[in-house]
């Protein structure tokens, strides 16, 4: 049997090849079994398209926007191997993206700056730009090209793991707030994958998923799948439902039973910005995401400002007082 992965990547996997080669050299296109065209568009950017003319979806799967979030990287590396081996037969167009290879090599969340604040079409281009800025510009261009093609549904799953504990272990952030049928369908699907909570947000942000939602016409999600661990220490059993869900979504084998698990829904009601160097958060630094507070609790204090809980059910997300002045230090959410 043809070893298609070897024809494209030699003895390496997609991940190993991406880390070892900072530009694409040699063969970059291949027709694999089941008439599936595979093209390496660039470093860590693999386009997989079943040939034929039936209407299909375009699914973007991205990992390693934060380089140390290893479980999703392992998941998609295995997925790519399974596709090459014919164990998974994609029925939809896929773009599989390893977003920040240099940060993976450095065993680090980022090399110079948080890439998930850099997916903005308004990002200027300067000679002093960080690796992350150069890379995010390329990824935005690839993503636009990918989603420019006509598709029944355009979907983006950006896979992460979180630094801190979470009251809901697996959750999604959804920048699409239009409540379309496709979005609702995806919410049901994610519930089935074991995603416990979904947070909708219309806050303008420059995350990868917000970029594809706002500028590529995609239904997009940032998926937080558990806690950050080093390579080799992830128990992929913890991710079994998500892995199965992805495999089914790719191979068009989706069935959502009437009694599927339903993710709880939240929305963002506020963001607290760090205004001065005096800024501090008023709760323990190891607190879990989705922790609920009481009315009147002080959550953050700054030079001339305090954030008090105003309404019942307010919970916190992504607290980080070590951000730069002017950046978001805390997100406040409530159940829908
Ligand atoms: Zn992340």
Short mmCIF file of C-alpha atoms and ligand atoms in Angstrom, two decimals:
data_model
loop_
_atom_site.label_atom_id
_atom_site.label_comp_id
_atom_site.label_asym_id
_atom_site.label_seq_id
_atom_site.Cartn_x
_atom_site.Cartn_y
_atom_site.Cartn_z
CA UNK A 1 0.00 0.00 0.00
CA UNK A 2 1.25 3.49 -0.80
CA UNK A 3 2.63 5.37 2.14
CA UNK A 4 1.28 8.79 1.22
CA UNK A 5 2.48 10.53 4.36
CA UNK A 6 6.03 9.45 3.59
CA UNK A 7 5.74 10.76 0.03
CA UNK A 8 5.01 14.24 1.39
CA UNK A 9 6.87 14.33 4.71
CA UNK A 10 9.49 11.59 4.47
CA UNK A 11 9.82 9.63 7.72
CA UNK A 12 8.24 12.47 9.70
CA UNK A 13 4.70 13.28 10.75
CA UNK A 14 3.01 16.55 9.73
CA UNK A 15 4.00 18.05 13.09
CA UNK A 16 7.62 16.84 12.97
CA UNK A 17 7.96 18.07 9.38
CA UNK A 18 6.48 21.46 10.29
CA UNK A 19 8.88 21.91 13.19
CA UNK A 20 11.91 20.79 11.20
CA UNK A 21 11.36 22.88 8.04
CA UNK A 22 10.76 26.59 8.28
CA UNK A 23 9.71 26.73 4.66
CA UNK A 24 8.14 24.21 2.34
CA UNK A 25 10.77 22.39 0.30
CA UNK A 26 10.31 19.60 -2.22
CA UNK A 27 7.03 17.98 -3.09
CA UNK A 28 3.99 19.81 -1.80
CA UNK A 29 1.03 18.22 -3.62
CA UNK A 30 -0.28 14.69 -3.71
CA UNK A 31 -3.35 12.73 -4.70
CA UNK A 32 -3.95 10.15 -1.97
CA UNK A 33 -6.43 7.27 -1.75
CA UNK A 34 -10.16 7.84 -2.26
CA UNK A 35 -9.37 10.64 -4.72
CA UNK A 36 -8.37 13.15 -2.05
CA UNK A 37 -6.06 15.98 -3.05
CA UNK A 38 -3.54 17.08 -0.40
CA UNK A 39 -1.58 20.31 -0.80
CA UNK A 40 0.92 21.79 1.60
CA UNK A 41 0.15 25.50 1.20
CA UNK A 42 2.92 26.64 3.49
CA UNK A 43 4.66 25.76 6.72
CA UNK A 44 2.16 23.94 8.92
CA UNK A 45 -0.74 24.67 6.55
CA UNK A 46 -2.21 21.55 4.96
CA UNK A 47 -5.13 21.71 2.53
CA UNK A 48 -7.11 18.50 2.05
CA UNK A 49 -9.85 18.40 -0.54
CA UNK A 50 -11.95 15.45 -1.71
CA UNK A 51 -12.29 15.68 -5.49
CA UNK A 52 -15.82 15.62 -6.86
CA UNK A 53 -18.71 18.00 -7.20
CA UNK A 54 -21.09 17.23 -4.35
CA UNK A 55 -21.73 20.24 -2.10
CA UNK A 56 -19.37 20.09 0.86
CA UNK A 57 -18.36 22.08 3.88
CA UNK A 58 -15.10 23.91 4.44
CA UNK A 59 -13.65 23.09 7.86
CA UNK A 60 -10.62 24.93 9.23
CA UNK A 61 -8.90 23.14 12.12
CA UNK A 62 -6.21 25.18 13.83
CA UNK A 63 -3.96 24.37 16.78
CA UNK A 64 -0.93 25.89 18.54
CA UNK A 65 -1.91 29.53 18.31
CA UNK A 66 -0.37 29.09 21.76
CA UNK A 67 2.69 26.89 21.28
CA UNK A 68 2.59 25.03 24.61
CA UNK A 69 -1.02 23.84 24.27
CA UNK A 70 0.05 20.40 23.23
CA UNK A 71 -3.01 18.13 23.39
CA UNK A 72 -4.73 19.66 20.33
CA UNK A 73 -1.42 19.48 18.43
CA UNK A 74 -1.16 15.76 19.16
CA UNK A 75 -4.81 15.30 18.19
CA UNK A 76 -4.51 16.87 14.73
CA UNK A 77 -1.13 15.22 14.02
CA UNK A 78 -2.81 11.85 14.58
CA UNK A 79 -5.79 12.96 12.50
CA UNK A 80 -3.54 13.86 9.56
CA UNK A 81 -1.76 10.48 9.81
CA UNK A 82 -5.12 8.71 9.87
CA UNK A 83 -6.23 10.62 6.77
CA UNK A 84 -3.04 9.70 4.89
CA UNK A 85 -3.49 6.06 5.94
CA UNK A 86 -7.10 6.03 4.72
CA UNK A 87 -8.46 5.32 8.22
CA UNK A 88 -10.40 8.58 8.09
CA UNK A 89 -11.86 9.58 4.72
CA UNK A 90 -12.65 13.30 4.60
CA UNK A 91 -15.87 14.24 2.86
CA UNK A 92 -15.32 17.97 3.36
CA UNK A 93 -12.57 20.39 2.42
CA UNK A 94 -10.15 20.83 5.30
CA UNK A 95 -7.46 23.32 6.14
CA UNK A 96 -5.29 22.06 8.99
CA UNK A 97 -3.11 24.72 10.55
CA UNK A 98 -0.25 24.47 13.05
CA UNK A 99 -0.30 28.14 13.89
CA UNK A 100 2.91 28.89 15.77
CA UNK A 101 5.65 26.29 15.12
CA UNK A 102 8.42 28.45 16.59
CA UNK A 103 6.56 28.70 19.90
CA UNK A 104 6.09 24.90 19.91
CA UNK A 105 9.85 24.50 19.39
CA UNK A 106 10.47 26.87 22.29
CA UNK A 107 8.01 24.91 24.51
CA UNK A 108 6.35 28.24 25.04
CA UNK A 109 2.94 29.87 24.75
CA UNK A 110 4.52 32.50 22.49
CA UNK A 111 7.89 33.65 21.22
CA UNK A 112 7.36 37.43 21.39
CA UNK A 113 3.68 38.11 21.97
CA UNK A 114 0.26 36.53 22.33
CA UNK A 115 -0.70 35.53 18.80
CA UNK A 116 -4.39 35.32 19.67
CA UNK A 117 -4.52 39.13 19.85
CA UNK A 118 -3.04 39.56 16.36
CA UNK A 119 -5.68 38.29 13.94
CA UNK A 120 -6.78 41.68 12.74
CA UNK A 121 -6.94 42.84 9.11
CA UNK A 122 -5.94 46.27 10.39
CA UNK A 123 -2.62 45.01 11.69
CA UNK A 124 0.06 47.12 10.03
CA UNK A 125 3.22 45.66 8.52
CA UNK A 126 6.54 46.87 9.91
CA UNK A 127 10.13 45.72 9.60
CA UNK A 128 10.28 45.42 13.39
CA UNK A 129 7.31 43.02 13.48
CA UNK A 130 7.47 39.99 15.78
CA UNK A 131 7.43 36.42 14.42
CA UNK A 132 3.85 36.16 15.64
CA UNK A 133 2.76 39.20 13.60
CA UNK A 134 4.38 37.90 10.41
CA UNK A 135 2.82 34.51 10.98
CA UNK A 136 -0.69 35.81 11.78
CA UNK A 137 -0.68 37.84 8.54
CA UNK A 138 0.11 34.68 6.57
CA UNK A 139 -2.53 32.67 8.40
CA UNK A 140 -5.15 35.36 7.75
CA UNK A 141 -4.34 35.22 4.03
CA UNK A 142 -4.52 31.41 3.92
CA UNK A 143 -7.80 31.47 5.85
CA UNK A 144 -9.32 34.03 3.48
CA UNK A 145 -8.27 31.93 0.46
CA UNK A 146 -9.70 28.80 2.04
CA UNK A 147 -13.07 30.31 2.93
CA UNK A 148 -13.33 32.26 -0.35
CA UNK A 149 -14.35 29.02 -2.05
CA UNK A 150 -18.03 28.28 -2.08
CA UNK A 151 -19.18 25.84 0.59
CA UNK A 152 -22.37 24.60 2.14
CA UNK A 153 -21.07 25.48 5.61
CA UNK A 154 -17.88 27.29 6.58
CA UNK A 155 -16.67 26.17 10.01
CA UNK A 156 -13.58 26.99 12.06
CA UNK A 157 -12.51 25.16 15.21
CA UNK A 158 -9.49 26.75 16.88
CA UNK A 159 -8.31 24.23 19.48
CA UNK A 160 -6.69 25.32 22.74
CA UNK A 161 -6.03 24.13 26.25
CA UNK A 162 -6.17 26.59 29.15
CA UNK A 163 -3.56 27.61 31.68
CA UNK A 164 -5.92 27.54 34.64
CA UNK A 165 -8.55 25.20 36.03
CA UNK A 166 -12.07 25.64 34.82
CA UNK A 167 -15.40 25.01 36.53
CA UNK A 168 -16.46 23.67 33.12
CA UNK A 169 -13.56 21.58 31.92
CA UNK A 170 -14.27 21.94 28.22
CA UNK A 171 -15.88 25.04 26.82
CA UNK A 172 -16.25 27.05 23.63
CA UNK A 173 -16.08 30.74 22.84
CA UNK A 174 -18.34 31.72 19.95
CA UNK A 175 -17.81 35.07 18.20
CA UNK A 176 -20.90 34.53 15.99
CA UNK A 177 -23.86 36.17 17.68
CA UNK A 178 -26.32 36.21 14.80
CA UNK A 179 -28.09 33.04 16.02
CA UNK A 180 -28.14 31.43 12.56
CA UNK A 181 -29.34 27.87 11.99
CA UNK A 182 -25.74 26.81 11.33
CA UNK A 183 -24.60 28.32 14.62
CA UNK A 184 -27.41 26.58 16.53
CA UNK A 185 -26.57 23.29 14.83
CA UNK A 186 -22.92 23.71 15.82
CA UNK A 187 -23.94 24.40 19.44
CA UNK A 188 -25.83 21.09 19.47
CA UNK A 189 -22.88 19.33 17.89
CA UNK A 190 -20.43 20.73 20.45
CA UNK A 191 -22.73 19.60 23.28
CA UNK A 192 -22.46 16.13 21.82
CA UNK A 193 -18.65 16.43 21.84
CA UNK A 194 -18.78 17.00 25.60
CA UNK A 195 -18.36 20.78 25.49
CA UNK A 196 -20.08 21.83 28.72
CA UNK A 197 -20.40 25.58 28.23
CA UNK A 198 -20.57 27.93 25.26
CA UNK A 199 -19.84 31.59 25.62
CA UNK A 200 -21.14 33.93 22.91
CA UNK A 201 -19.41 37.24 22.60
CA UNK A 202 -19.85 40.25 20.36
CA UNK A 203 -16.83 41.99 21.88
CA UNK A 204 -14.50 42.99 19.08
CA UNK A 205 -11.37 40.97 19.53
CA UNK A 206 -8.49 39.85 17.36
CA UNK A 207 -8.59 36.14 18.11
CA UNK A 208 -8.21 33.70 15.23
CA UNK A 209 -11.83 32.54 15.55
CA UNK A 210 -13.13 36.13 15.68
CA UNK A 211 -11.19 36.89 12.49
CA UNK A 212 -12.70 33.99 10.52
CA UNK A 213 -16.17 34.75 11.93
CA UNK A 214 -16.04 38.46 11.14
CA UNK A 215 -13.99 38.49 7.94
CA UNK A 216 -14.33 35.07 6.28
CA UNK A 217 -18.03 34.31 6.78
CA UNK A 218 -17.30 31.31 8.98
CA UNK A 219 -19.09 29.91 12.00
CA UNK A 220 -16.16 29.82 14.36
CA UNK A 221 -15.21 28.60 17.79
CA UNK A 222 -12.30 28.82 20.14
CA UNK A 223 -12.45 25.46 21.92
CA UNK A 224 -10.81 25.20 25.34
CA UNK A 225 -10.35 21.48 25.89
CA UNK A 226 -8.71 21.17 29.30
CA UNK A 227 -5.46 22.04 31.00
CA UNK A 228 -2.08 22.70 29.42
CA UNK A 229 0.39 19.82 29.75
CA UNK A 230 3.76 19.09 28.12
CA UNK A 231 4.03 16.78 25.10
CA UNK A 232 3.66 13.15 26.09
CA UNK A 233 1.79 13.92 29.33
CA UNK A 234 -1.66 14.32 27.80
CA UNK A 235 -4.11 11.51 28.31
CA UNK A 236 -5.91 11.55 24.98
CA UNK A 237 -8.73 9.62 26.69
CA UNK A 238 -9.66 12.98 28.25
CA UNK A 239 -10.29 14.22 24.73
CA UNK A 240 -11.97 11.10 23.34
CA UNK A 241 -15.38 12.69 22.74
CA UNK A 242 -13.85 15.67 20.94
CA UNK A 243 -11.59 13.44 18.83
CA UNK A 244 -14.54 11.26 17.82
CA UNK A 245 -16.62 14.37 17.15
CA UNK A 246 -13.94 15.82 14.87
CA UNK A 247 -13.52 12.53 13.02
CA UNK A 248 -17.27 12.33 12.43
CA UNK A 249 -17.52 15.97 11.36
CA UNK A 250 -14.71 15.47 8.84
CA UNK A 251 -16.04 12.22 7.40
CA UNK A 252 -19.66 13.46 7.29
CA UNK A 253 -20.84 10.90 9.75
CA UNK A 254 -22.68 13.26 12.09
CA UNK A 255 -25.75 12.16 13.98
CA UNK A 256 -27.17 14.28 16.79
CA UNK A 257 -29.64 12.28 18.89
CA UNK A 258 -32.69 14.07 20.32
CA UNK A 259 -31.36 13.54 23.85
CA UNK A 260 -27.85 14.84 23.12
CA UNK A 261 -26.01 16.63 25.91
CA UNK A 262 -26.65 20.36 25.84
CA UNK A 263 -23.93 22.87 26.60
CA UNK A 264 -24.86 25.69 28.98
CA UNK A 265 -24.92 29.08 27.31
CA UNK A 266 -23.27 32.25 28.58
CA UNK A 267 -22.63 35.69 27.21
CA UNK A 268 -20.03 38.31 27.90
CA UNK A 269 -21.41 41.22 29.92
CA UNK A 270 -18.18 43.11 30.44
CA UNK A 271 -14.44 43.26 30.09
CA UNK A 272 -12.16 44.79 32.68
CA UNK A 273 -9.11 46.56 31.23
CA UNK A 274 -5.86 47.11 33.08
CA UNK A 275 -5.63 50.91 33.10
CA UNK A 276 -2.50 51.49 35.17
CA UNK A 277 0.35 49.54 36.72
CA UNK A 278 -1.60 49.67 40.02
CA UNK A 279 -4.15 47.21 38.63
CA UNK A 280 -4.77 44.06 40.63
CA UNK A 281 -7.34 41.29 40.76
CA UNK A 282 -9.07 40.78 44.12
CA UNK A 283 -9.28 36.99 44.19
CA UNK A 284 -6.73 34.15 44.42
CA UNK A 285 -4.56 33.87 41.30
CA UNK A 286 -5.31 30.15 40.85
CA UNK A 287 -9.09 30.62 40.75
CA UNK A 288 -11.00 28.52 38.20
CA UNK A 289 -12.56 29.96 35.07
CA UNK A 290 -16.38 30.26 35.40
CA UNK A 291 -16.19 30.87 39.17
CA UNK A 292 -19.36 32.68 40.27
CA UNK A 293 -19.34 35.72 42.58
CA UNK A 294 -21.92 37.49 44.77
CA UNK A 295 -23.38 40.94 44.15
CA UNK A 296 -21.08 43.56 45.69
CA UNK A 297 -17.91 41.45 45.53
CA UNK A 298 -14.93 43.50 44.36
CA UNK A 299 -13.20 41.67 41.52
CA UNK A 300 -10.57 44.17 40.44
CA UNK A 301 -9.05 47.41 41.66
CA UNK A 302 -7.05 50.01 39.77
CA UNK A 303 -5.78 53.50 40.55
CA UNK A 304 -9.15 55.28 40.31
CA UNK A 305 -11.46 52.38 39.70
CA UNK A 306 -12.99 49.23 41.19
CA UNK A 307 -15.03 46.53 39.52
CA UNK A 308 -17.94 45.36 41.69
CA UNK A 309 -20.28 42.51 40.79
CA UNK A 310 -23.52 44.19 39.72
CA UNK A 311 -25.88 41.35 38.89
CA UNK A 312 -26.63 37.83 40.07
CA UNK A 313 -24.85 35.04 38.29
CA UNK A 314 -21.76 36.99 37.24
CA UNK A 315 -18.81 34.69 36.68
CA UNK A 316 -15.22 35.35 35.72
CA UNK A 317 -13.19 34.14 32.77
CA UNK A 318 -9.55 34.48 31.66
CA UNK A 319 -8.29 36.56 34.61
CA UNK A 320 -4.75 37.81 34.08
CA UNK A 321 -3.37 40.85 35.86
CA UNK A 322 0.01 40.51 34.13
CA UNK A 323 -1.21 41.85 30.79
CA UNK A 324 0.13 45.09 29.35
CA UNK A 325 -1.55 48.35 30.42
CA UNK A 326 -4.56 48.95 28.19
CA UNK A 327 -5.22 45.24 27.67
CA UNK A 328 -8.02 43.03 28.92
CA UNK A 329 -7.34 41.58 32.37
CA UNK A 330 -10.70 39.93 33.07
CA UNK A 331 -13.90 38.92 31.28
CA UNK A 332 -17.27 39.01 33.09
CA UNK A 333 -19.94 36.61 31.88
CA UNK A 334 -23.52 35.66 32.81
CA UNK A 335 -25.81 32.76 31.86
CA UNK A 336 -28.05 33.46 28.86
ZN1 LIG B 1 -4.67 29.07 24.02
#
